[in-house]
mmCIF file of C-alpha atoms in Angstrom:
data_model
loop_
_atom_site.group_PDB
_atom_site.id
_atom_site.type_symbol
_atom_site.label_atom_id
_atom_site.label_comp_id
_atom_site.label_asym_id
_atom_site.label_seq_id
_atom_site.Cartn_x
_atom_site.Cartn_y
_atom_site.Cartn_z
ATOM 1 C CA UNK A 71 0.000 0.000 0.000
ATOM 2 C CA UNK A 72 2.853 1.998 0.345
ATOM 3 C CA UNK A 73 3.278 2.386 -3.351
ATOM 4 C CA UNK A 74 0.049 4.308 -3.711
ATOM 5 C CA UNK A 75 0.813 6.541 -0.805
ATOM 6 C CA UNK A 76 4.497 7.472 -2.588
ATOM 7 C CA UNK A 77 2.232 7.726 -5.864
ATOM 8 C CA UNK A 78 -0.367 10.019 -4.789
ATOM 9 C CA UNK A 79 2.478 11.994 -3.248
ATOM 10 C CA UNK A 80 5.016 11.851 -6.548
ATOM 11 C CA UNK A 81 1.468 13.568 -8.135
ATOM 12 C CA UNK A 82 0.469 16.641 -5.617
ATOM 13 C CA UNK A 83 4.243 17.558 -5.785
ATOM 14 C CA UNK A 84 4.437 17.575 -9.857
ATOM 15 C CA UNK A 85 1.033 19.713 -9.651
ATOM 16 C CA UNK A 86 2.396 21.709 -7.046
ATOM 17 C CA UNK A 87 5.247 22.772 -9.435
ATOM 18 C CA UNK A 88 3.131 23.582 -12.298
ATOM 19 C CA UNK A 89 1.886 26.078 -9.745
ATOM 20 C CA UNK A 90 4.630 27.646 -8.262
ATOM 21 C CA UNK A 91 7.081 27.470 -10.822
ATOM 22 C CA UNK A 92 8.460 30.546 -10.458
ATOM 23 C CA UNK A 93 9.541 30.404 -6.776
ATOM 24 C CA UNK A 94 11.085 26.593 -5.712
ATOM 25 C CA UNK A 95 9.858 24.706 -8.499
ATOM 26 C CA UNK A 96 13.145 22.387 -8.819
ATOM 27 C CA UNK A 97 12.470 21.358 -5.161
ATOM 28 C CA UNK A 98 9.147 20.469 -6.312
ATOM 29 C CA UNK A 99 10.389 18.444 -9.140
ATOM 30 C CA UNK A 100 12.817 16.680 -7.325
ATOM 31 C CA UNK A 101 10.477 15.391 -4.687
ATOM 32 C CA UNK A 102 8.133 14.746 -7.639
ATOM 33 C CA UNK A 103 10.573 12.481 -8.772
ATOM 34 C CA UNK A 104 11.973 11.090 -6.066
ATOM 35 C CA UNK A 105 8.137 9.923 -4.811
ATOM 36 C CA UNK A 106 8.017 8.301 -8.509
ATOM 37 C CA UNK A 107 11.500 6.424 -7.591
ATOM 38 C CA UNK A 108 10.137 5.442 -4.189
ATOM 39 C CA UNK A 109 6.143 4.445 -6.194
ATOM 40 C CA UNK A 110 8.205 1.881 -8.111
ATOM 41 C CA UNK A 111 10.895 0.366 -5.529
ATOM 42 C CA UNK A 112 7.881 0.388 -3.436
ATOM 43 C CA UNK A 113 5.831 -1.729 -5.954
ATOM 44 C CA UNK A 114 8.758 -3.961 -6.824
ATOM 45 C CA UNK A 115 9.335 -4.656 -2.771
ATOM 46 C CA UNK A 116 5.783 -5.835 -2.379
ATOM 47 C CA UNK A 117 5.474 -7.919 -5.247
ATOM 48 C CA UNK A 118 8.869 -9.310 -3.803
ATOM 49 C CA UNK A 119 7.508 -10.318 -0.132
ATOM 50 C CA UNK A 120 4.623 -11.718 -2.031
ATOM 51 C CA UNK A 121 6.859 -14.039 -3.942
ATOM 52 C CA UNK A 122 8.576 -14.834 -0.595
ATOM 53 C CA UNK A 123 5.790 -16.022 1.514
ATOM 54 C CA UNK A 124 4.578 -17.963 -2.042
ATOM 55 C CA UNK A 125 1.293 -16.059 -1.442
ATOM 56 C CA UNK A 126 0.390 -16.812 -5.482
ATOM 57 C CA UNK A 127 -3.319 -16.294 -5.118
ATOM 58 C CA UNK A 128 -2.394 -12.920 -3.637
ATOM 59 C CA UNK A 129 -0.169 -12.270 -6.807
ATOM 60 C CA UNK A 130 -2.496 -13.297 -9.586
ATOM 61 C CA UNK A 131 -5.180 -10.953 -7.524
ATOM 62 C CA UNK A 132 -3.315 -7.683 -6.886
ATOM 63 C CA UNK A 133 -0.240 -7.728 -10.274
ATOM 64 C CA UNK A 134 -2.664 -7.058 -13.069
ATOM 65 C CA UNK A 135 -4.212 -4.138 -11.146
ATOM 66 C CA UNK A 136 -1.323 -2.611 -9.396
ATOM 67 C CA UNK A 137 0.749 -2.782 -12.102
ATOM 68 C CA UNK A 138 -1.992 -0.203 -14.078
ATOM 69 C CA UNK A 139 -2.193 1.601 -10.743
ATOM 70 C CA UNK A 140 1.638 1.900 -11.195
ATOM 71 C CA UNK A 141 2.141 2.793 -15.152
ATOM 72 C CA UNK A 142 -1.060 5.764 -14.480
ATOM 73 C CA UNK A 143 0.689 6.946 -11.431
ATOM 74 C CA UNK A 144 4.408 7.121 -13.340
ATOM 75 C CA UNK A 145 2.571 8.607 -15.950
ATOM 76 C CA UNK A 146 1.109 11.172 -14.864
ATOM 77 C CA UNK A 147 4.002 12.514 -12.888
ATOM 78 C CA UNK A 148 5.980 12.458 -16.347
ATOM 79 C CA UNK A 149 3.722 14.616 -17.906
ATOM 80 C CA UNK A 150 3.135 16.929 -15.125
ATOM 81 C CA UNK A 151 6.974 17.710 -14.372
ATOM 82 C CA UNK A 152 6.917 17.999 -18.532
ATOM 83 C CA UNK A 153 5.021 20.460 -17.797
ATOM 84 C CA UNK A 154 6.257 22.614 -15.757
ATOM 85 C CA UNK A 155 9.831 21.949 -17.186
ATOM 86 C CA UNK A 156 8.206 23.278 -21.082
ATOM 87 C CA UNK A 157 6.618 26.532 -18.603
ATOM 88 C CA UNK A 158 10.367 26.917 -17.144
ATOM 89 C CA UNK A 159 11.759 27.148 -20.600
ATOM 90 C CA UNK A 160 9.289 29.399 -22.110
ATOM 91 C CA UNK A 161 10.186 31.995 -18.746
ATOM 92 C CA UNK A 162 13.755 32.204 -18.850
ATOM 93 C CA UNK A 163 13.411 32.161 -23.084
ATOM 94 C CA UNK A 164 11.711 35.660 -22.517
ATOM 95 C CA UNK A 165 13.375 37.199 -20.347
#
């Protein structure tokens, strides 16, 4: 569940820098990213402890929809920081 958490998270902080992109918006966009890093080693870990305890039925429920969870979440947080990286450009290109 802790993937989700570090997903929503990776999210609010990419649509916080679209917002505030003139005043700390690489701070934003590095704790975008970071919560993105932290979505998918979080993901990865519980499929792992899954695999450990041989809990298959539990695999063969959750993979299929975490995993689209997971690619929506990662997503998202790519186009968002594109974003705000494209609105970062277009500032300093007219000053």
């Amino acid at each position: 569940m802790m993937w989700l958490i570090f997903g929503i998270l990776a999210i609010i902080f990419a649509i916080l820098n679209i917002f505030n992109f003139k005043k700390k918006s690489d701070i934003f966009r590095f704790l975008s990213l970071s919560f993105t890093s932290l979505t998918v080693c979080a993901f990865y870990a519980d499929g792992a402890s899954r695999v450990i305890i041989e809990d298959w039925a539990g695999l063969m429920d959750t993979m299929p929809t975490i995993s689209k969870a997971l690619w929506i979440c990662v997503a998202l947080s790519i186009v968002i920081n594109s974003i705000s990286l494209t609105k970062s450009y277009k500032r300093k290109n007219t000053k």
